Coordinates of C-alpha atoms in Angstrom, one line a residue:
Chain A
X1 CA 86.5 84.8 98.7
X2 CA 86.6 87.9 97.1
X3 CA 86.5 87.7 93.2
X4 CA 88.7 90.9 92.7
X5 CA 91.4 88.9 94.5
X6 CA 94.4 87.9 91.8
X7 CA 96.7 84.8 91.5
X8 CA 99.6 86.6 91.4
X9 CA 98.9 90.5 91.1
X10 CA 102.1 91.6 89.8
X11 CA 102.0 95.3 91.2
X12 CA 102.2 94.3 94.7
X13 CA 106.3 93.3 94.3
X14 CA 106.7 96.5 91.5
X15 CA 105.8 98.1 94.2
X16 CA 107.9 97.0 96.6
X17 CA 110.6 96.0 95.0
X18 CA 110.7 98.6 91.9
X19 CA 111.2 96.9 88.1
X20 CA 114.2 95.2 89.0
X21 CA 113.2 91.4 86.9
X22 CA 115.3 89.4 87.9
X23 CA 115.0 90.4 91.3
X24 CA 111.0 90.0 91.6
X25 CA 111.8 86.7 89.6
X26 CA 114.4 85.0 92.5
X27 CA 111.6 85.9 95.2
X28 CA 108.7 84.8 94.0
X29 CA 110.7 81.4 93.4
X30 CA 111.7 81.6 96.7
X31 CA 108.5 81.7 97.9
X32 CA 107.2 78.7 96.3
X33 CA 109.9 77.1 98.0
X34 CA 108.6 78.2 100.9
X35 CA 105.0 77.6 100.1
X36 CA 106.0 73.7 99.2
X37 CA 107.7 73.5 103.1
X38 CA 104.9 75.3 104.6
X39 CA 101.8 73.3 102.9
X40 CA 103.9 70.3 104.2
X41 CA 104.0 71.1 107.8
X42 CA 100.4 72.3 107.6
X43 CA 99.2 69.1 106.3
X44 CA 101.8 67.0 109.0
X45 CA 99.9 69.1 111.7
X46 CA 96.5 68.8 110.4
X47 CA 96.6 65.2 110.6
X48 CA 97.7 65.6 114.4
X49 CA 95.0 68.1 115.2
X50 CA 98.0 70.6 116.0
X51 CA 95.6 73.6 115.5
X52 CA 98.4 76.1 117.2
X53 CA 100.9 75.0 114.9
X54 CA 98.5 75.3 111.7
X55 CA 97.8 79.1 112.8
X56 CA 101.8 79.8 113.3
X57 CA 102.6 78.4 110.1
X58 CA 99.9 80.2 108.1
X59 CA 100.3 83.1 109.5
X60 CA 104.0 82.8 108.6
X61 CA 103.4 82.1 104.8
X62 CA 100.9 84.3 104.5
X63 CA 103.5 87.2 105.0
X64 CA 105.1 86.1 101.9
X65 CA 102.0 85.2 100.1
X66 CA 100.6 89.3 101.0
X67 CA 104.7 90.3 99.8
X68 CA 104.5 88.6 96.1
X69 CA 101.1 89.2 95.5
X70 CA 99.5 85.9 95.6
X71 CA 96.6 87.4 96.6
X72 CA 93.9 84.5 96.8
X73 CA 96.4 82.5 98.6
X74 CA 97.0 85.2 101.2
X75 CA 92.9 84.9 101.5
X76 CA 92.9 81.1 101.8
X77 CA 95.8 81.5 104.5
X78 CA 93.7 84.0 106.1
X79 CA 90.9 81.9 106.2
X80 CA 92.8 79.0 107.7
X81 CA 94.4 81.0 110.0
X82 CA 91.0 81.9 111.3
X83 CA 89.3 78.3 111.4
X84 CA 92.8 76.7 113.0
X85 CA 91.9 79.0 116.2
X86 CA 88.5 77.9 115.8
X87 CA 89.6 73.8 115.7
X88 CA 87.4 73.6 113.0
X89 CA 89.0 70.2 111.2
X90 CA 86.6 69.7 108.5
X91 CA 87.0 73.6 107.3
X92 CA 90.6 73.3 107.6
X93 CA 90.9 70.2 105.5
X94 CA 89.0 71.7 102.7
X95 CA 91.1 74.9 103.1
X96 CA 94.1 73.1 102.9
X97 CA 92.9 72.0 99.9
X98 CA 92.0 75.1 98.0
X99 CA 95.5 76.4 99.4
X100 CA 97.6 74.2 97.8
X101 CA 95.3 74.5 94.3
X102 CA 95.7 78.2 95.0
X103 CA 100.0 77.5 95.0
X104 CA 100.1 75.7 92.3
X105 CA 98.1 78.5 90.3
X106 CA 100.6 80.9 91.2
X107 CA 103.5 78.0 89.9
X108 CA 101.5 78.5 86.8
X109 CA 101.6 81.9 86.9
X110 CA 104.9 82.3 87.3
X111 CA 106.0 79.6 84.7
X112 CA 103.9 81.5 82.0
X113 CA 105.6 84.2 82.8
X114 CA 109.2 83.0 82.0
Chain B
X1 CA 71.5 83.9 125.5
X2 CA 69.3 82.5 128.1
X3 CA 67.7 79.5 128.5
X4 CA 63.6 79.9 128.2
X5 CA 60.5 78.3 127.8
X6 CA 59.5 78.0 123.6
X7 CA 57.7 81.4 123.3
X8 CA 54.7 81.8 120.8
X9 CA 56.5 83.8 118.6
X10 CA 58.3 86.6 118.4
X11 CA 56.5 89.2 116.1
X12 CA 59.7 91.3 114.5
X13 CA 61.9 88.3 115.6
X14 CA 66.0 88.5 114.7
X15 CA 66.6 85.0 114.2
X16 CA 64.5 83.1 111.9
X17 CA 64.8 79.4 110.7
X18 CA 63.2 78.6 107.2
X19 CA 62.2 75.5 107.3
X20 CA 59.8 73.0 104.8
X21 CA 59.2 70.2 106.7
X22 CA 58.6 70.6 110.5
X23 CA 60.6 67.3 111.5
X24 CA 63.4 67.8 109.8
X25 CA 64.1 70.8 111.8
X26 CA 62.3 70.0 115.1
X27 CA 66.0 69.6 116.9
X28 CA 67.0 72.5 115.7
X29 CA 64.1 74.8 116.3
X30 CA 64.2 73.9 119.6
X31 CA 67.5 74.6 120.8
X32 CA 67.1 78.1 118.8
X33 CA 63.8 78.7 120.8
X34 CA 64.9 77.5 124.5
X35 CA 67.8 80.4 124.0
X36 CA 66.9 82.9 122.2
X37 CA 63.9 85.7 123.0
X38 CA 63.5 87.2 119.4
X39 CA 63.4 83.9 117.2
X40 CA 60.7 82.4 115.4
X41 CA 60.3 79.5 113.2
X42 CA 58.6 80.2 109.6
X43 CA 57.7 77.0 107.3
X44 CA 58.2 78.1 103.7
X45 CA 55.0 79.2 101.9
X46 CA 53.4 82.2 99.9
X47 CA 53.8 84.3 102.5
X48 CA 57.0 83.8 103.4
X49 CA 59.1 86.3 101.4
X50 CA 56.9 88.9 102.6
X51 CA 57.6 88.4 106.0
X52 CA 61.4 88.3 105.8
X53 CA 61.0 91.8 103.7
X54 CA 58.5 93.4 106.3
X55 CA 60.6 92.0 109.5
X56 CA 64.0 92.0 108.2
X57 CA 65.8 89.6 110.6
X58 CA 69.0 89.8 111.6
X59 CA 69.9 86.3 111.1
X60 CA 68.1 84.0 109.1
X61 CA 68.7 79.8 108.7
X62 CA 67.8 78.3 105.5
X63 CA 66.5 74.5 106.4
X64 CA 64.4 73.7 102.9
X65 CA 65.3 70.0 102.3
X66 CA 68.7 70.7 100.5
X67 CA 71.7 72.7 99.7
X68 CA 70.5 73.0 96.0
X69 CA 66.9 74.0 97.0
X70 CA 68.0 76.4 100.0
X71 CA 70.8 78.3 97.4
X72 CA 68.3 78.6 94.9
X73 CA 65.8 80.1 97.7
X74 CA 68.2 82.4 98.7
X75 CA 69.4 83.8 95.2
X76 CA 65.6 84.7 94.6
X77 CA 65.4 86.4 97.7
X78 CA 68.0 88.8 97.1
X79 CA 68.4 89.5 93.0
X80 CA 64.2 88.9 92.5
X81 CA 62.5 90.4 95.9
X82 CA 65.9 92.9 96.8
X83 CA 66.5 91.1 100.1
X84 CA 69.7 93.7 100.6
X85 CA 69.0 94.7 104.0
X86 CA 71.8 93.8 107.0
X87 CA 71.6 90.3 107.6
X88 CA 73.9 87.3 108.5
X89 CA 72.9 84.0 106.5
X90 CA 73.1 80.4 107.7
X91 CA 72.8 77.2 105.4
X92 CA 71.2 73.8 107.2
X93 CA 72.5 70.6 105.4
X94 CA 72.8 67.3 106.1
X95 CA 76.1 65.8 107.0
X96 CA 76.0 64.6 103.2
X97 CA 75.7 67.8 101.7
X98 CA 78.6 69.3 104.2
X99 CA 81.0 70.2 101.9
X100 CA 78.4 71.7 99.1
X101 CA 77.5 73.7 102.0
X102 CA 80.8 74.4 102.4
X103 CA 81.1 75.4 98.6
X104 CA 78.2 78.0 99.0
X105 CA 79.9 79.7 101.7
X106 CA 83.1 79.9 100.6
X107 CA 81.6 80.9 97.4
X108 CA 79.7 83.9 99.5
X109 CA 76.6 83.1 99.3
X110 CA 75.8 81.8 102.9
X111 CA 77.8 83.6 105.8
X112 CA 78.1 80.0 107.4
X113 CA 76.8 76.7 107.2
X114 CA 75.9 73.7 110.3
X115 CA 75.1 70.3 110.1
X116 CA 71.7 69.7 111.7
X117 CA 71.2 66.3 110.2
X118 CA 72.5 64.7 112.5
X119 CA 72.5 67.1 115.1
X120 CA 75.5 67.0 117.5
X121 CA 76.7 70.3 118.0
X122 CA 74.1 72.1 119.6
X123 CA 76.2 74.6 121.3
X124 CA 78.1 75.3 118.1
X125 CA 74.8 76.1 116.4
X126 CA 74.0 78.6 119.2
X127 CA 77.2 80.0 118.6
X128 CA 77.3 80.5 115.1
X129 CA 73.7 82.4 115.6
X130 CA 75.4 85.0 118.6
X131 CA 78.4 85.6 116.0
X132 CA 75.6 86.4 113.1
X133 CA 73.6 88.8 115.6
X134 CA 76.9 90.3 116.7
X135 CA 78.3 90.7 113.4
X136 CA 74.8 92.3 112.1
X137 CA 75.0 94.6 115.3
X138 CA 78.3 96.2 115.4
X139 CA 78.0 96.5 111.2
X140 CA 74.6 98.5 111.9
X141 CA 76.3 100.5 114.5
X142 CA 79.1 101.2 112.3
X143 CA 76.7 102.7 109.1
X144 CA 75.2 104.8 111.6
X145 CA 78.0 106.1 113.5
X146 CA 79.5 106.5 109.7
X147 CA 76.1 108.0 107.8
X148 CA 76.1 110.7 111.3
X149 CA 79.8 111.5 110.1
X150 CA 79.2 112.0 106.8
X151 CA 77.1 114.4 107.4
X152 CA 78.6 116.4 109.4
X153 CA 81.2 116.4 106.8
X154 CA 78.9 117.2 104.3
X155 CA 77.6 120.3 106.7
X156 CA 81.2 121.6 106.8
X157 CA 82.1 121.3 103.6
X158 CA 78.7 123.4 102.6
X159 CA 79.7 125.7 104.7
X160 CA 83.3 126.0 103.3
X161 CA 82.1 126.7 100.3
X162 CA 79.5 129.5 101.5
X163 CA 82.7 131.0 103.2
X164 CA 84.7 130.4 100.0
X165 CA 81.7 132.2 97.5
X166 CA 82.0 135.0 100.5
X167 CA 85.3 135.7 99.5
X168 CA 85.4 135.8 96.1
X169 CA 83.1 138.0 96.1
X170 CA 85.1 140.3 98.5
X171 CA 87.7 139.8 95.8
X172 CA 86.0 140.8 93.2
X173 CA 84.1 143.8 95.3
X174 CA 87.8 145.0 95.2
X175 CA 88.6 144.6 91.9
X176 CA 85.7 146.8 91.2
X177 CA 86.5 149.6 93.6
X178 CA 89.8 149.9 92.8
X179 CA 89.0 150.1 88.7
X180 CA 86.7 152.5 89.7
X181 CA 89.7 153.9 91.3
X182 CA 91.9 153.8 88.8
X183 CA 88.8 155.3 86.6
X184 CA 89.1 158.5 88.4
X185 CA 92.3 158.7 88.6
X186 CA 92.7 158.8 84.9
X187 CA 90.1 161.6 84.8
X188 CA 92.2 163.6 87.1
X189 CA 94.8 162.6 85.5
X190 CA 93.6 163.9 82.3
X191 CA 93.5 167.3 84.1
X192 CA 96.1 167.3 85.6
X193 CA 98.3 167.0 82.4
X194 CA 96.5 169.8 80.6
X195 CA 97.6 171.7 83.8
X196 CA 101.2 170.5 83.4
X197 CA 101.3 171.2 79.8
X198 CA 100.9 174.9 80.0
X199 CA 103.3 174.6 83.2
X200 CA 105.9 173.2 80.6
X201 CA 106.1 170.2 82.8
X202 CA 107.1 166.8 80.8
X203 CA 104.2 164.4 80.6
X204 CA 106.6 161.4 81.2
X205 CA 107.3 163.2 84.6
X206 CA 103.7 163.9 85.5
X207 CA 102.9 159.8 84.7
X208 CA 106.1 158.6 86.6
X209 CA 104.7 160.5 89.7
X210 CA 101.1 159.3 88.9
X211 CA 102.6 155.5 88.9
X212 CA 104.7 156.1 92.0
X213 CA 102.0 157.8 94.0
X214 CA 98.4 156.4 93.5
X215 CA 98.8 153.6 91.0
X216 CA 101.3 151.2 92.6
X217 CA 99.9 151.8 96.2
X218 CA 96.2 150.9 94.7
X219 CA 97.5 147.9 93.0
X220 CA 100.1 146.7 96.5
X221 CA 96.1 147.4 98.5
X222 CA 94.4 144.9 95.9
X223 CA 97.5 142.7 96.2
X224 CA 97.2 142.4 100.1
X225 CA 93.4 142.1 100.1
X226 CA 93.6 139.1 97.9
X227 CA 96.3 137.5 100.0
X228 CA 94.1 138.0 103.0
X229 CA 91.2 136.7 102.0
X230 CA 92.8 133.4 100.4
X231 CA 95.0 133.1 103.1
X232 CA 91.7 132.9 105.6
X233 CA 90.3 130.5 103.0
X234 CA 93.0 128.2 103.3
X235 CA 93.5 128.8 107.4
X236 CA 90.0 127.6 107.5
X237 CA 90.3 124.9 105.4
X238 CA 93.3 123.4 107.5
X239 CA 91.5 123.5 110.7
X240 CA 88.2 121.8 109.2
X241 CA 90.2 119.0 107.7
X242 CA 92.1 118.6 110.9
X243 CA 88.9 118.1 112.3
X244 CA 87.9 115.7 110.6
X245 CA 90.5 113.6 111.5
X246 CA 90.3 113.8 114.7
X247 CA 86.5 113.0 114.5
X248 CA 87.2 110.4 112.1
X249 CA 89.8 108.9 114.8
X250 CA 87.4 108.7 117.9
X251 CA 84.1 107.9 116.2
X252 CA 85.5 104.7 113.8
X253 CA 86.3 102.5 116.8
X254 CA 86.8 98.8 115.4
X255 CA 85.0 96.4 116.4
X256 CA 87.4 93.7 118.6
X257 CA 88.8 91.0 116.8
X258 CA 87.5 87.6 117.1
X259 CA 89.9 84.6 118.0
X260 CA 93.3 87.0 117.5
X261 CA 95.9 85.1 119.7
X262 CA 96.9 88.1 122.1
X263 CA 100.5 87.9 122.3
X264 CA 102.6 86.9 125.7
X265 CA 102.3 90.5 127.0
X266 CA 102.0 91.6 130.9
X267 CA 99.2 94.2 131.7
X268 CA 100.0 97.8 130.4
X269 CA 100.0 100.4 133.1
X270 CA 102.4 103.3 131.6
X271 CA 100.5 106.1 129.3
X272 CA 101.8 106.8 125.9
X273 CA 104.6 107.8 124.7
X274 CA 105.9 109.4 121.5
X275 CA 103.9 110.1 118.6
X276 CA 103.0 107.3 115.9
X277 CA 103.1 107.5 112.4
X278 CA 101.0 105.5 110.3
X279 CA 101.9 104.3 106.7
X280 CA 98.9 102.4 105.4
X281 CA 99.5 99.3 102.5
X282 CA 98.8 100.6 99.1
X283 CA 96.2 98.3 98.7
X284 CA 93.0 100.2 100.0
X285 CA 90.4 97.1 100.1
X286 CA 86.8 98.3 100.7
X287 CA 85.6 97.8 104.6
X288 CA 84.7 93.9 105.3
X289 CA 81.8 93.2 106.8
X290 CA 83.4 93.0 110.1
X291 CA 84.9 96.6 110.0
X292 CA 88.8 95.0 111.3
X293 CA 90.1 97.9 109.2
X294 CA 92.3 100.3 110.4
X295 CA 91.1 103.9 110.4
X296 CA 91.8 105.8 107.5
X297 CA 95.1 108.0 108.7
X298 CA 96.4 110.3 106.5
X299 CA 99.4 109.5 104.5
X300 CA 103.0 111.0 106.0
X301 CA 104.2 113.8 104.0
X302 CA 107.4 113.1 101.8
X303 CA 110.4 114.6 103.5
X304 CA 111.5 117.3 101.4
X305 CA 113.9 119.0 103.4
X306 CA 118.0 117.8 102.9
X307 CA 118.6 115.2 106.0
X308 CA 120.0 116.2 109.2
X309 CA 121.9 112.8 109.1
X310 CA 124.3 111.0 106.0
X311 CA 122.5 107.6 104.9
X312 CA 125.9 106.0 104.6
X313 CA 126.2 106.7 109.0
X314 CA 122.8 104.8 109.1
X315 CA 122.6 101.4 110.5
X316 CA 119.1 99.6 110.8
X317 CA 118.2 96.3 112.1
X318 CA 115.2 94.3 110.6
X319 CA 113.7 92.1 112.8
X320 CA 111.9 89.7 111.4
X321 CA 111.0 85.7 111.3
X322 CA 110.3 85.3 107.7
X323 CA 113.4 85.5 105.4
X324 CA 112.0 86.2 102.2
X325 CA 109.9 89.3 103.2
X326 CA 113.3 90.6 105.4
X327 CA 115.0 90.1 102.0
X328 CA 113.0 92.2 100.3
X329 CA 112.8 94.9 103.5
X330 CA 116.7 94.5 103.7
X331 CA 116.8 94.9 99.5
X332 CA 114.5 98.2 99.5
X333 CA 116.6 100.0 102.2
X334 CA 120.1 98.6 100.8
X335 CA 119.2 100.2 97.9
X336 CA 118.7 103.8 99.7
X337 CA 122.7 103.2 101.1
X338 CA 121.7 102.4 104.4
X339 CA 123.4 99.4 106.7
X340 CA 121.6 96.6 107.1
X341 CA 121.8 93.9 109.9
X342 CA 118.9 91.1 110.1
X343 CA 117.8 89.1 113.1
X344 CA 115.1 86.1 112.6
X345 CA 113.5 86.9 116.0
X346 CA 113.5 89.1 119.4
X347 CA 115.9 87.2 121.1
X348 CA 118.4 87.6 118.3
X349 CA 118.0 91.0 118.2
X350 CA 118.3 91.6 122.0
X351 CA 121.8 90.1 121.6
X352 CA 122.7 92.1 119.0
X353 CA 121.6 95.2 120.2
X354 CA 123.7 94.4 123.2
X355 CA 126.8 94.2 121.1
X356 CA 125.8 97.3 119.0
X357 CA 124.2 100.2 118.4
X358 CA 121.7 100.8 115.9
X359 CA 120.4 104.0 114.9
X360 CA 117.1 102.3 113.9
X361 CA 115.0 98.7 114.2
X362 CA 112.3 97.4 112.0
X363 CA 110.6 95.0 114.4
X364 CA 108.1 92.7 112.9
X365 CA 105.2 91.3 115.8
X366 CA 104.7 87.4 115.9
X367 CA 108.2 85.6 115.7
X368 CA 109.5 82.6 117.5
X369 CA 111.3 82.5 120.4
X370 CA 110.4 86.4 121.3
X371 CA 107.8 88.3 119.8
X372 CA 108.6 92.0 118.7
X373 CA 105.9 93.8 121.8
X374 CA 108.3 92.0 124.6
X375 CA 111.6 92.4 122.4
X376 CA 110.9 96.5 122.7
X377 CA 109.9 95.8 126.3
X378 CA 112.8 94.5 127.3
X379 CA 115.6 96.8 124.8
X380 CA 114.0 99.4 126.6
X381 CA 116.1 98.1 129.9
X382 CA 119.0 98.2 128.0
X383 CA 121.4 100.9 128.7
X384 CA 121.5 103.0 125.5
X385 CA 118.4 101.0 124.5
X386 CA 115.6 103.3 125.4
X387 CA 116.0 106.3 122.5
X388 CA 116.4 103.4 119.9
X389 CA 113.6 104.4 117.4
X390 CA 111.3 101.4 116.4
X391 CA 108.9 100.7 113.7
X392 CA 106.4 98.2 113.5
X393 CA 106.3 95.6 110.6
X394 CA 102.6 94.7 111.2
X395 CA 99.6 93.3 109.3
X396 CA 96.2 95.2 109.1
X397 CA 94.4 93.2 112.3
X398 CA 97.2 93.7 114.9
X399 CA 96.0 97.2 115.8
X400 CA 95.3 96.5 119.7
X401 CA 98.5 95.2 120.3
X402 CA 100.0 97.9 117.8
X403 CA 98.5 100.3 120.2
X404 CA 100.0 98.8 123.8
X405 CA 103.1 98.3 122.1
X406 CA 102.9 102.1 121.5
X407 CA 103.7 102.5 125.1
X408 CA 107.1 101.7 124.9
X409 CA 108.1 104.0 122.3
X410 CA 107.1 103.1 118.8
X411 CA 107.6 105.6 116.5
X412 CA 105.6 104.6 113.6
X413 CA 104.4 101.2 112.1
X414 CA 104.3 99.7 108.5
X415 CA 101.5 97.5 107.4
X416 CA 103.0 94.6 105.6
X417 CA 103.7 94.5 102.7
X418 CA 103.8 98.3 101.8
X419 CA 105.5 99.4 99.0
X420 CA 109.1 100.6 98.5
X421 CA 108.4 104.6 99.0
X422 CA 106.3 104.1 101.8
X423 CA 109.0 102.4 103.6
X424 CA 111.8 104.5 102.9
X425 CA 109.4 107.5 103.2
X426 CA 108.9 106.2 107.1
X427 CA 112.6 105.4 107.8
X428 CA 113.7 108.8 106.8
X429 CA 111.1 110.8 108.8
X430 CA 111.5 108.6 111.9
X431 CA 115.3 108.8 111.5
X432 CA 115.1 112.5 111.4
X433 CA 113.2 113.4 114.1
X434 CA 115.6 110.8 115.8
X435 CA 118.0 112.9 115.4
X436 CA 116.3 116.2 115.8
X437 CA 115.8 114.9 119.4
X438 CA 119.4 114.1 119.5
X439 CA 120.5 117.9 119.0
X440 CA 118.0 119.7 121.6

């Protein structure tokens, strides 16, 4: 992983969003919602070796992830992405792993923040 | 790789397996040497570090009893002896030590780790060796194809500034003659006044004509040489940079991605269409190892010019699967006045489009149900569907398919997540020449 990679880098929705709190705030709440779904169904098809349905539903979080500036999760849902399409269970499983760590950083983040 | 008899030992091989204890790694060596020419198998000693530095394999496996003793190998290889020379690393552990291995190369230390110990997956090892030598390949290709570039660059710029020195000096040549000029003028002048004087002819007169006659045309002469020669300056400049883009463009091919699904698409067999425009992510990362980068394209210029078009007539349909990034798409152009309709996938937006015309649609790639390459396929066959701008909502590896879906008429693509000028910046120059093509 690449150590220059942020939590939550904070520019990214600036950025894209311009300095409208409030705004930035309901998103990024939004996508922990999201995250919490999407972790689930990654982990329901982890345990039945649904590799294509691991890659779909990374990819699709990692959209969000890439849009709020959760950078390291974006890497860790890259990553997955990449050993899913491999059927590499034992990397996905620890990936899984450092995904959800990764969300609950960002919780963190975003908690500290209010 | 081909299956051949154990060879002696190849003398530069490109795969080398470290290893301490010959039967730990017997298993493995084997497989390595039955398949592949260049590979040799080095047991750890004195010599050892030398050898790696004077060969400099391509990929090297690291088998020295544990993950603890192989990492700490490996660290003293690279910060102590300089090991920084192209090279794809692969950790050996037992099935014990899997997830330490793990660790290390996640931590980026190793490229990738197997488990030897027990050995089952032969062909995964073999594998993981052919992605090393082609990573270490193409990587090598690209720093030459990139040093050969530079340096052409660096040859043009030279000789931009020679041409550049060239003119100022020109300029300044000028400036000379013309005070020298003006020098002599003033001496005539000078005459010329005494003679006026005893014609009773008012000095102020004699200047006016002076000023009128010689001094403003000398200084209009000097004007128009300066113009000249900066204007060739900057000419020149132009035509250099727009060469370099367009050497930057065919050299930088990217490598082809590895395991990218490719999307439900039928073969391609139209050319080209339209011209793309690219708006890159603001977030430059530095090249990965695997060069999946996009080439560098120059940023669109901002659209300075009053629109040919009123925002508020505007009406642009995002198409895309996940809701919180088409909120914030849908938020950043709602903002700039424009309509906004959403559609959670192609097949949505085909039955929109039916029902409606849109002056523009955001389409994002991979959805459910029907991706955004065969959504623009098929609103093409619509009737009124086929001058319906499009834009791409894209991330950074889908370039292949970027370029096929080109074919049916994109007219510029956005790599997610961009920012909020870059977007708008895109939608107003695509809009425009939208409707610039409208009116011829």
């Amino acid at each position: 992983m690449n150590d220059n990679l942020q939590i939550l880098n904070t520019k990214v929705m600036f950025d894209l969003i311009g300095d409208d709190k409030a705004l930035i705030r309901k998103f990024k709440i939004e996508f922990l919602q999201q995250a919490k779904k999407s972790i689930k169904e990654i982990s329901a098809a982890y345990s039945e070796n649904a590799f294509e349905q691991i890659k779909k539903e990374t990819h699709f979080l990692k959209t969000s992830a890439k849009a709020i500036g959760a950078e390291v999760t974006a890497d860790y849902l890259q990553q997955l992405e990449d050993k899913s399409l491999l059927e590499d269970k034992e990397q996905c499983k620890q990936l899984i792993i450092l995904l959800n760590h990764s969300v609950k950083q960002v919780y963190g983040e975003i908690k500290n923040e209010s | 790789m081909k299956a051949k008899k154990l060879p002696i030992g190849s003398r530069y091989p490109k795969v080398v397996l470290l290893m301490e204890r010959e039967e730990d790694t017997s298993g493995a060596a084997d497989i390595l040497a039955a398949h592949i020419e260049e590979y040799r198998t080095i047991k750890k000693n004195n010599e050892t570090i030398e050898f790696l530095l004077k060969t400099e394999p391509s990929v090297i496996l690291f088998a020295l009893g544990n993950v603890e003793k192989n990492v700490e190998y490996y660290k003293d290889l690279v910060e102590k002896h300089s090991f920084k020379h192209l090279h794809y690393s692969v950790i050996l552990c037992n099935n014990k030590e899997s997830s330490l291995a793990f660790r290390s190369c996640i931590k980026g230390l190793f490229d990738n780790y197997f488990v030897f110990q027990p050995l089952y997956e032969k062909l995964r090892l073999l594998m993981i060796v052919q992605n090393g030598l082609t990573k270490t390949q193409s990587t090598s290709q690209l720093k030459a194809v990139n040093d050969e570039l530079f340096e052409k660059i660096n040859d043009d710029l030279s000789q931009l500034i020679d041409e550049g020195s060239r003119c100022k000096q020109d300029i300044l040549y000028s400036f000379t003659s013309r005070r020298e000029e003006l020098v002599q003028l003033n001496q005539i002048d000078s005459s010329i006044i005494s003679t006026a004087q005893s014609d009773l002819t008012s000095t102020e007169q004699i200047m006016s004509t002076l000023t009128e006659e010689h001094i403003t045309p000398l200084l209009a002469h000097l004007e128009d040489d300066i113009r000249a020669g900066l204007d060739k300056m900057l000419a020149q400049l132009v035509s250099k940079r727009a060469e370099f883009k367009a050497d930057l463009q065919t050299n930088i091919a990217p490598p082809e991605e590895k395991g990218e699904e490719e999307v439900n698409a039928e073969a391609m067999e139209m050319k080209p269409k339209g011209l793309i425009t690219h708006v890159p992510s603001i977030k430059k990362r530095p090249l990965p190892e695997d060069g999946d980068e996009l080439p560098p394209i120059s940023r669109i210029e901002k659209n300075t010019n009053t629109n040919t078009f009123d925002v508020k007539d505007i009406c642009i349909l995002i198409v895309e699967d996940n809701k919180l990034y088409r909120d914030m798409i849908s938020e950043v152009l709602t903002k700039e006045n424009y309509k906004i309709e959403e559609a959670e996938d192609g097949l949505c937006a085909l039955q929109k489009i039916k029902d409606k015309k849109y002056d523009l649609i955001l389409m994002d790639l991979y959805m459910p149900n029907l991706d955004g390459l065969n959504a623009t396929k098929k609103i093409r066959k619509l009737s009124g569907g086929q001058d319906i701008p499009v834009i791409a909502l894209t991330s950074n590896k889908n370039k292949e398919i970027v370029k096929k879906w080109a074919n049916y008429g994109l007219k510029g693509y956005i790599i997610k997540p961009s920012t909020k000028n870059e977007i708008t910046d895109m939608v107003k120059t695509v809009l425009e020449k939208s409707k610039e093509e409208e009116n011829v």
